[in-house]
Coordinates of C-alpha atoms and ligand atoms in Angstrom, one line a residue:
M1195 CA 0.0 0.0 0.0
R1196 CA 1.2 3.5 -0.8
E1197 CA 0.9 6.8 1.1
S1198 CA -1.0 9.6 -0.7
R1199 CA -0.7 12.6 1.6
I1200 CA 1.4 15.7 1.6
I1201 CA 4.8 15.2 3.2
R1202 CA 5.6 18.0 5.7
V1203 CA 9.2 19.0 6.2
A1204 CA 10.7 21.1 9.1
I1205 CA 14.0 22.8 8.5
L1206 CA 16.2 23.4 11.6
G1207 CA 18.5 26.3 10.7
F1208 CA 18.0 28.9 8.1
G1209 CA 21.5 30.0 7.2
T1210 CA 23.5 29.3 4.0
V1211 CA 22.2 25.7 3.6
G1212 CA 18.8 26.1 5.3
R1213 CA 17.9 28.9 2.9
G1214 CA 19.1 26.8 0.0
V1215 CA 17.0 23.8 1.0
Y1216 CA 13.9 26.1 1.3
D1217 CA 14.5 27.6 -2.1
L1218 CA 14.9 24.2 -3.8
M1219 CA 11.8 22.9 -2.1
Q1220 CA 9.9 25.8 -3.7
R1221 CA 11.6 25.4 -7.1
R1222 CA 10.8 21.7 -7.2
E1223 CA 7.3 21.9 -5.7
N1224 CA 5.5 20.7 -8.9
E1225 CA 8.1 18.1 -9.9
L1226 CA 8.2 16.5 -6.5
E1227 CA 4.9 14.7 -6.9
E1228 CA 6.0 13.4 -10.3
K1229 CA 9.4 12.3 -8.9
T1230 CA 8.1 10.7 -5.7
G1231 CA 4.3 10.2 -6.0
L1232 CA 3.9 12.5 -3.1
R1233 CA 3.6 16.3 -2.6
A1234 CA 5.8 18.1 -0.1
Q1235 CA 5.7 21.4 1.8
V1236 CA 7.9 23.2 4.2
A1237 CA 5.9 23.1 7.5
R1238 CA 8.2 24.9 10.0
I1239 CA 11.6 26.6 10.1
L1240 CA 13.6 26.7 13.3
V1241 CA 16.0 29.6 14.0
R1242 CA 17.5 31.3 17.0
D1243 CA 16.0 34.7 16.3
A1244 CA 12.4 34.1 15.3
G1245 CA 11.6 37.8 15.3
R1246 CA 13.8 38.6 12.3
S1247 CA 11.9 38.4 9.0
R1248 CA 13.3 36.2 6.3
D1249 CA 13.0 37.4 2.7
G1250 CA 10.0 35.8 1.0
V1251 CA 9.2 33.4 3.8
D1252 CA 5.8 33.3 5.6
Q1253 CA 6.6 34.5 9.1
A1254 CA 4.1 31.9 10.5
L1255 CA 6.5 29.1 9.5
I1256 CA 9.3 30.5 11.7
T1257 CA 9.8 29.4 15.2
D1258 CA 12.5 29.4 17.9
R1259 CA 10.8 26.5 19.7
F1260 CA 11.9 23.0 18.7
E1261 CA 9.2 21.6 21.0
E1262 CA 6.6 22.8 18.6
I1263 CA 8.1 20.8 15.7
L1264 CA 8.6 17.8 17.9
A1265 CA 5.0 17.8 19.1
D1266 CA 3.6 18.2 15.6
D1267 CA 2.8 14.7 14.4
S1268 CA 2.0 15.9 10.9
I1269 CA 5.7 16.6 10.4
D1270 CA 7.3 13.7 8.6
I1271 CA 10.9 14.8 7.9
V1272 CA 13.3 17.0 9.9
V1273 CA 16.2 18.6 8.0
E1274 CA 18.9 19.6 10.5
V1275 CA 21.1 22.3 9.0
M1276 CA 22.1 24.2 12.1
G1277 CA 25.5 22.7 12.7
G1278 CA 27.5 21.9 15.9
I1279 CA 27.0 19.0 18.3
E1280 CA 24.3 20.4 20.7
P1281 CA 21.4 21.0 20.4
A1282 CA 21.6 19.3 17.0
R1283 CA 22.3 15.8 18.6
T1284 CA 19.4 16.1 21.0
Y1285 CA 17.0 17.4 18.3
I1286 CA 17.9 14.6 15.9
T1287 CA 17.5 12.0 18.7
E1288 CA 14.1 13.4 19.7
A1289 CA 12.9 13.7 16.1
L1290 CA 13.8 10.0 15.4
K1291 CA 12.3 8.8 18.7
S1292 CA 9.0 10.6 17.7
G1293 CA 9.0 8.7 14.4
K1294 CA 10.2 11.4 12.0
S1295 CA 12.9 10.8 9.4
V1296 CA 15.9 13.0 9.5
V1297 CA 18.2 14.6 6.9
T1298 CA 21.4 16.3 8.1
A1299 CA 24.4 18.1 6.7
N1300 CA 26.2 18.0 10.0
K1301 CA 29.7 16.4 9.7
D1302 CA 30.8 17.5 13.1
L1303 CA 27.9 15.5 14.6
M1304 CA 28.0 12.5 12.3
A1305 CA 31.8 12.1 12.6
V1306 CA 31.5 11.7 16.4
H1307 CA 27.9 10.5 17.1
G1308 CA 27.0 8.9 13.8
G1309 CA 27.0 5.4 15.2
E1310 CA 24.6 6.0 18.0
L1311 CA 22.2 8.1 15.8
L1312 CA 22.2 5.6 13.0
S1313 CA 21.5 2.8 15.4
L1314 CA 18.6 4.7 16.9
A1315 CA 17.2 5.4 13.4
G1316 CA 17.5 1.7 12.6
S1317 CA 15.7 0.7 15.8
M1318 CA 12.9 3.3 15.0
E1319 CA 12.8 2.1 11.3
R1320 CA 13.3 5.7 10.2
D1321 CA 15.7 7.2 7.7
L1322 CA 18.8 9.2 8.9
L1323 CA 20.4 10.5 5.7
F1324 CA 23.5 12.7 5.6
E1325 CA 24.8 13.0 2.0
A1326 CA 25.5 16.7 2.4
S1327 CA 27.9 16.1 5.4
V1328 CA 30.8 15.1 3.1
A1329 CA 31.9 17.0 0.0
G1330 CA 28.7 19.2 -0.2
G1331 CA 27.1 18.7 -3.6
I1332 CA 29.2 15.7 -4.7
P1333 CA 27.3 12.4 -4.4
I1334 CA 29.6 10.1 -2.5
I1335 CA 27.8 8.6 0.5
R1336 CA 25.0 7.1 -1.4
P1337 CA 27.3 5.9 -4.3
M1338 CA 29.5 4.1 -1.7
K1339 CA 26.6 2.6 0.3
Q1340 CA 24.7 1.5 -2.8
C1341 CA 26.3 1.7 -6.2
L1342 CA 29.7 0.4 -5.0
A1343 CA 28.2 -2.1 -2.5
G1344 CA 29.5 -4.9 -4.6
N1345 CA 33.1 -3.9 -4.1
H1346 CA 35.7 -4.5 -1.4
I1347 CA 36.9 -0.9 -1.0
T1348 CA 40.5 -0.6 0.2
E1349 CA 41.3 3.0 -0.2
I1350 CA 39.7 6.5 -0.3
I1351 CA 41.7 9.6 -1.0
G1352 CA 39.8 12.9 -0.8
I1353 CA 40.3 16.6 -1.4
V1354 CA 37.4 17.4 0.8
N1355 CA 38.0 20.9 2.0
G1356 CA 37.5 23.7 -0.4
T1357 CA 39.1 26.5 1.6
T1358 CA 42.5 24.7 1.9
N1359 CA 42.4 23.6 -1.7
Y1360 CA 41.8 27.2 -2.7
I1361 CA 44.8 28.4 -0.6
L1362 CA 47.1 25.7 -1.9
T1363 CA 46.0 26.4 -5.5
R1364 CA 46.9 30.1 -5.1
M1365 CA 50.2 29.2 -3.5
T1366 CA 51.0 26.8 -6.4
Q1367 CA 49.7 29.0 -9.3
D1368 CA 50.5 32.5 -8.0
G1369 CA 53.5 31.8 -5.8
M1370 CA 51.6 33.2 -2.7
E1371 CA 52.6 32.6 0.9
F1372 CA 50.1 30.8 3.1
S1373 CA 49.0 34.0 5.0
D1374 CA 48.3 36.0 1.8
A1375 CA 46.4 33.1 0.2
L1376 CA 44.3 32.7 3.4
A1377 CA 43.6 36.5 3.4
Q1378 CA 42.3 36.2 -0.2
A1379 CA 40.2 33.2 0.7
T1380 CA 38.6 35.1 3.5
E1381 CA 38.0 38.2 1.3
L1382 CA 36.2 36.0 -1.2
G1383 CA 34.0 34.4 1.5
Y1384 CA 35.5 30.9 1.1
A1385 CA 37.3 30.9 4.5
E1386 CA 35.2 31.4 7.7
A1387 CA 35.9 34.2 10.1
D1388 CA 37.7 31.5 12.3
P1389 CA 39.4 29.3 9.7
T1390 CA 41.0 26.9 12.3
A1391 CA 38.8 23.9 11.4
D1392 CA 39.7 24.2 7.8
V1393 CA 43.4 25.1 7.8
E1394 CA 44.2 22.6 10.7
G1395 CA 42.6 19.7 8.8
Y1396 CA 39.8 19.1 11.3
D1397 CA 36.9 19.7 8.8
A1398 CA 38.5 17.2 6.4
G1399 CA 39.2 14.8 9.3
R1400 CA 35.5 14.7 10.2
K1401 CA 34.5 14.0 6.6
L1402 CA 37.1 11.3 6.4
A1403 CA 35.8 9.6 9.5
I1404 CA 32.3 9.4 7.9
L1405 CA 33.7 8.1 4.6
A1406 CA 36.0 5.5 6.2
S1407 CA 33.1 4.2 8.3
I1408 CA 31.1 3.6 5.2
A1409 CA 33.9 2.3 3.0
F1410 CA 35.3 -0.3 5.4
H1411 CA 32.0 -1.1 7.3
S1412 CA 33.7 -0.4 10.6
R1413 CA 33.1 2.7 12.7
V1414 CA 35.8 5.3 12.5
T1415 CA 35.3 8.5 14.6
F1416 CA 37.0 11.9 14.3
D1417 CA 39.3 11.0 17.2
D1418 CA 40.6 8.1 15.3
V1419 CA 41.8 10.3 12.4
H1420 CA 45.3 11.8 12.5
T1421 CA 45.0 15.4 11.4
E1422 CA 47.6 17.9 10.3
G1423 CA 46.9 21.2 8.6
I1424 CA 48.6 23.4 5.9
T1425 CA 49.7 26.3 8.0
K1426 CA 53.4 25.3 7.9
I1427 CA 53.5 24.9 4.1
S1428 CA 55.6 27.7 2.5
A1429 CA 55.9 29.1 -1.0
A1430 CA 59.5 27.6 -1.0
D1431 CA 58.1 24.1 -0.4
I1432 CA 55.7 24.5 -3.2
R1433 CA 58.6 25.6 -5.6
Y1434 CA 60.8 22.6 -4.7
V1435 CA 58.0 20.2 -5.0
K1436 CA 57.1 21.5 -8.4
E1437 CA 60.7 20.9 -9.5
M1438 CA 60.2 17.3 -8.4
G1439 CA 57.1 16.9 -10.6
C1440 CA 54.6 17.1 -7.8
V1441 CA 52.0 19.3 -6.2
I1442 CA 51.0 19.7 -2.5
K1443 CA 47.4 18.9 -1.7
L1444 CA 45.6 18.5 1.7
L1445 CA 44.7 14.8 1.3
A1446 CA 42.3 12.9 3.5
I1447 CA 43.4 9.2 3.1
A1448 CA 41.9 6.1 4.5
R1449 CA 43.1 2.6 3.8
E1450 CA 42.1 -0.8 4.9
T1451 CA 45.3 -2.8 5.4
G1452 CA 45.6 -6.4 6.6
D1453 CA 46.1 -5.3 10.2
G1454 CA 43.7 -2.4 10.5
I1455 CA 42.5 0.9 9.2
E1456 CA 44.7 3.9 8.5
A1457 CA 43.0 7.3 8.5
S1458 CA 44.8 10.6 8.2
V1459 CA 44.6 14.1 6.9
Q1460 CA 47.7 16.0 6.0
P1461 CA 49.4 18.0 3.3
M1462 CA 51.0 15.6 0.9
L1463 CA 53.2 15.6 -2.2
L1464 CA 51.1 14.1 -5.1
P1465 CA 52.5 13.4 -8.6
A1466 CA 51.3 16.1 -11.0
A1467 CA 49.9 13.4 -13.2
H1468 CA 47.6 12.0 -10.6
P1469 CA 43.9 12.9 -11.3
L1470 CA 43.5 14.6 -7.9
A1471 CA 46.5 16.9 -8.7
S1472 CA 44.3 18.9 -11.2
V1473 CA 41.5 19.4 -8.7
N1474 CA 41.9 23.1 -8.0
D1475 CA 40.4 26.2 -6.4
V1476 CA 37.4 25.4 -4.1
F1477 CA 36.6 22.1 -5.9
N1478 CA 36.5 18.8 -4.0
A1479 CA 37.1 15.3 -5.2
V1480 CA 37.0 11.8 -3.8
F1481 CA 39.0 9.0 -5.3
V1482 CA 37.8 5.5 -4.4
H1483 CA 39.6 2.2 -5.0
G1484 CA 37.6 -1.0 -5.0
D1485 CA 38.4 -4.6 -6.1
A1486 CA 35.8 -4.6 -8.8
I1487 CA 35.6 -1.0 -10.0
D1488 CA 39.4 -0.3 -9.8
D1489 CA 39.5 3.5 -9.5
A1490 CA 36.5 5.9 -9.5
M1491 CA 36.7 9.6 -8.9
F1492 CA 33.8 11.9 -7.8
Y1493 CA 34.4 15.6 -8.5
G1494 CA 32.4 18.8 -7.9
R1495 CA 31.6 21.6 -5.5
G1496 CA 32.1 20.6 -1.9
A1497 CA 30.3 23.5 -0.3
G1498 CA 28.0 26.5 -1.0
R1499 CA 24.3 27.1 -0.7
Y1500 CA 22.9 25.3 -3.6
P1501 CA 25.4 22.5 -4.1
T1502 CA 24.9 21.5 -0.4
A1503 CA 21.1 22.0 -0.6
S1504 CA 21.2 19.7 -3.7
A1505 CA 22.5 16.9 -1.5
C1506 CA 19.9 17.6 1.2
M1507 CA 17.1 17.6 -1.4
G1508 CA 18.3 14.2 -2.8
D1509 CA 18.0 12.9 0.8
I1510 CA 14.6 14.5 1.3
I1511 CA 13.4 12.9 -1.9
D1512 CA 14.7 9.5 -0.8
C1513 CA 12.9 9.9 2.5
M1514 CA 9.7 10.8 0.6
R1515 CA 10.0 7.7 -1.6
N1516 CA 10.6 5.5 1.5
I1517 CA 7.5 7.0 3.2
H1518 CA 5.5 6.5 0.0
F1519 CA 6.5 2.8 -0.3
R1520 CA 6.5 2.3 3.5
C1521 CA 10.1 1.1 3.6
M1522 CA 11.7 3.7 5.9
G1523 CA 15.1 2.8 7.4
R1524 CA 15.9 0.7 4.4
I1525 CA 19.6 1.7 4.3
G1526 CA 20.9 2.5 7.7
C1527 CA 24.2 1.9 9.5
S1528 CA 26.5 -0.4 7.4
C1529 CA 29.2 -0.9 10.0
Y1530 CA 29.0 -4.7 10.6
R1531 CA 32.7 -5.1 11.3
S1532 CA 34.9 -3.8 14.1
L1533 CA 38.4 -3.2 12.8
P1534 CA 41.2 -1.5 14.8
V1535 CA 42.5 1.9 13.7
K1536 CA 46.3 2.0 13.5
S1537 CA 48.3 4.8 15.1
M1538 CA 50.3 7.0 12.7
E1539 CA 53.6 5.6 14.0
E1540 CA 52.7 2.1 12.7
T1541 CA 52.1 3.3 9.2
M1542 CA 54.6 3.2 6.3
Q1543 CA 55.3 6.6 4.7
R1544 CA 57.6 8.4 2.3
Y1545 CA 58.8 11.8 3.2
F1546 CA 59.9 15.1 1.6
L1547 CA 62.4 16.7 3.9
R1548 CA 64.1 20.1 3.7
L1549 CA 67.2 20.6 5.9
Q1550 CA 69.5 23.6 6.5
V1551 CA 72.9 22.2 7.2
E1552 CA 76.5 23.3 7.7
D1553 CA 78.4 23.4 4.4
K1554 CA 81.5 21.2 5.1
P1555 CA 82.9 17.8 4.1
G1556 CA 81.4 14.8 5.9
V1557 CA 77.9 16.4 6.6
L1558 CA 76.2 14.4 4.0
A1559 CA 77.9 11.2 5.2
C1560 CA 76.7 11.8 8.8
I1561 CA 73.1 12.4 7.6
A1562 CA 73.2 9.3 5.5
S1563 CA 74.6 7.3 8.4
V1564 CA 71.8 8.4 10.8
M1565 CA 69.2 7.6 8.1
G1566 CA 70.8 4.2 7.4
R1567 CA 70.8 3.3 11.1
H1568 CA 67.0 3.9 11.3
G1569 CA 66.2 2.1 8.1
V1570 CA 65.5 5.2 6.0
S1571 CA 66.6 5.0 2.4
V1572 CA 66.9 8.1 0.2
K1573 CA 65.1 8.0 -3.1
Q1574 CA 65.9 11.4 -4.5
M1575 CA 68.1 14.3 -3.2
V1576 CA 69.2 17.7 -4.4
Q1577 CA 71.5 20.3 -2.8
K1578 CA 70.4 23.9 -3.2
P1579 CA 72.7 27.0 -3.6
I1580 CA 74.8 27.8 -0.6
Q1581 CA 74.5 31.0 1.5
N1582 CA 76.5 32.0 4.6
N1583 CA 78.3 28.7 5.0
S1584 CA 75.1 26.7 5.0
A1585 CA 73.5 24.4 2.4
E1586 CA 70.0 23.3 1.9
L1587 CA 69.3 19.6 1.3
V1588 CA 66.0 18.6 -0.2
L1589 CA 65.3 14.9 -0.2
I1590 CA 62.6 12.3 -0.7
S1591 CA 62.8 9.1 1.2
D1592 CA 61.7 5.6 0.3
S1593 CA 58.8 4.0 2.2
V1594 CA 59.7 3.6 5.9
R1595 CA 57.8 3.0 9.2
E1596 CA 56.8 6.5 10.6
A1597 CA 58.2 5.7 14.0
D1598 CA 61.6 4.9 12.5
F1599 CA 61.7 8.1 10.5
C1600 CA 60.7 10.1 13.6
D1601 CA 63.7 8.5 15.5
A1602 CA 66.1 9.6 12.7
L1603 CA 64.5 13.1 12.8
E1604 CA 65.1 13.3 16.6
E1605 CA 68.8 12.6 16.0
F1606 CA 68.9 15.3 13.4
R1607 CA 67.5 17.8 15.8
G1608 CA 70.4 17.1 18.2
M1609 CA 73.2 17.5 15.6
D1610 CA 75.1 20.8 15.5
M1611 CA 75.7 20.5 11.8
I1612 CA 72.0 20.5 11.1
Y1613 CA 70.8 24.1 11.6
E1614 CA 67.1 23.5 10.9
V1615 CA 64.6 21.0 9.7
S1616 CA 62.6 23.4 7.5
S1617 CA 59.9 21.1 6.2
L1618 CA 58.6 17.6 6.6
I1619 CA 55.8 16.6 4.3
R1620 CA 54.5 13.1 3.6
V1621 CA 54.5 11.8 0.0
Y1622 CA 51.5 10.0 -1.5
E1623 CA 52.2 6.6 -3.0
Ligands
LIG1396 P1 24.9 28.9 9.1 O1 24.9 29.7 7.8 O2 25.7 29.4 10.2 O3 23.4 28.8 9.5 C1 23.0 28.1 10.7 C2 21.6 28.4 11.0 O4 21.2 27.6 12.1 C3 21.2 29.8 11.3 O5 19.9 30.1 10.7 C4 21.0 29.8 12.8 O6 19.9 30.6 13.3 C5 20.5 28.4 13.0 N1 20.9 27.9 14.4 C6 22.1 27.6 14.9 N2 22.0 27.2 16.1 C7 20.7 27.1 16.4 C8 19.9 26.8 17.6 N3 20.6 26.4 18.7 N4 18.6 26.8 17.5 C9 18.0 27.3 16.4 N5 18.6 27.6 15.3 C10 20.0 27.6 15.3 O7 25.4 27.5 8.8 P2 25.5 26.7 7.4 O8 26.7 27.1 6.6 O9 24.2 26.8 6.7 O10 25.8 25.2 7.8 C11 24.8 24.4 8.4 C12 25.2 22.9 8.4 O11 25.6 22.5 7.1 C13 26.5 22.7 9.3 O12 26.4 21.5 9.9 C14 27.6 22.7 8.2 O13 28.7 22.0 8.7 C15 26.9 22.0 7.1 N6 27.5 22.2 5.8 C16 27.6 23.5 5.3 C17 28.1 23.7 4.1 C18 28.2 25.1 3.5 O14 28.7 25.3 2.4 N7 27.8 26.2 4.3 C19 28.5 22.7 3.3 C20 28.4 21.3 3.8 C21 27.8 21.1 5.0 P3 20.0 32.2 13.2 O15 19.9 32.6 11.8 O16 18.9 32.7 14.0 O17 21.4 32.6 13.8
LIG1397 N1 34.5 24.8 5.2 C1 34.3 23.7 4.3 C2 35.3 23.8 3.1 C3 32.9 23.7 3.7 O1 36.0 24.8 3.0 O2 35.3 22.9 2.3 C4 31.9 23.1 4.6 O3 32.1 21.7 4.7

């Protein structure tokens, strides 16, 4: 039997994304019935300041009281686009408990409490869909849960933060320093007033936790993800890296290895020929490796009003279809395994290292001896022009256990002939 009523949707939050969802709901009003068999309308909008009028929106829809939405049994779907952990977590929990399906764009919440919320949705036989929480408008969660379900996925590599990708693109293409590129990103409205979550890699880390949980069917939370940002990357690093045929990108990488999951976000050297190397400006992309599909890349706009609202609308339409055919909660939590997440020290990495050293015979031999003792082999090395009795060594190592490389670095820091370790950046392989 099919439902034949109007689906009523409450939007929690009316900022960038909330407004976009409202606009798309109006734009698609007539098509929704053709697409889903049901009509839909925005029933309520929750904001902090209900007194402020919102352009083109019936004031009667606006409320600052979530209790009104919760108590309204005619509301079928709650779209949470407020952000943050609380009260979003409580509102989603209450909405699911009262039998409403939920759509959210909230990566902060899903990266930490996704397991508990999805399990509640499952027990209530309701949908909790979160396509917009990773890479904005790019379809990636549903493709991984559904279209790629026939694969054993072993690796995901993402450029999932537009702000940092914009900054690194300006540094690469225009030779800017980090601070100037950040100032430009702020001026253009890409970077937030407080850019910490973007430039320190936390935003990408949250998205990676969500992606890794889906890809490997084992819960990975934000705390499990090793995060490093791009604040220490200099224009000089970018120049040297270019000479070596690479670019620097903030990569979110998750791998399933034989002995656990690796999950990290960090700036990395990427060969210029890799498809992700040409993902520039604010664009995002996710590269997935599966045993059957081999490689697949998903590319597009990772943020912004309508790209993000596009992902929310796709989820709303899925919820409507599931209500129509009475099959809510069809695709819930897919974490049926429990794999360990490895510490960074246990992982194998290659490194790009820039050292300022004393310019005298025997220095290179000492450096090579320290590296050799710790099992670090050098793949590529150049010495840069000498100034004031010092030389700059730029080298790329072969793959080595991170803990061993860190031990070698510790020795370098205690050596008089090494003036400074200027840069240390991992190399993708
Ligand atoms: P935003 O512009 O700051 O808007 C937040 C909205 O939520 C505002 O309308 C605010 O109300 C309302 N709100 C916040 N706390 C509230 C509370 N306690 N009670 C009632 N209303 C509250 O945020 P946004 O950029 O749209 O982001 C929303 C969510 O989407 C976040 O989870 C974000 O991570 C995610 N997301 C955003 C993007 C993007 O491009 N912006 C992309 C992907 C995912 P007032 O208007 O009254 O202040
Ligand atoms: N701040 C994010 C970015 C957008 O720069 O990609 C929201 O996820």
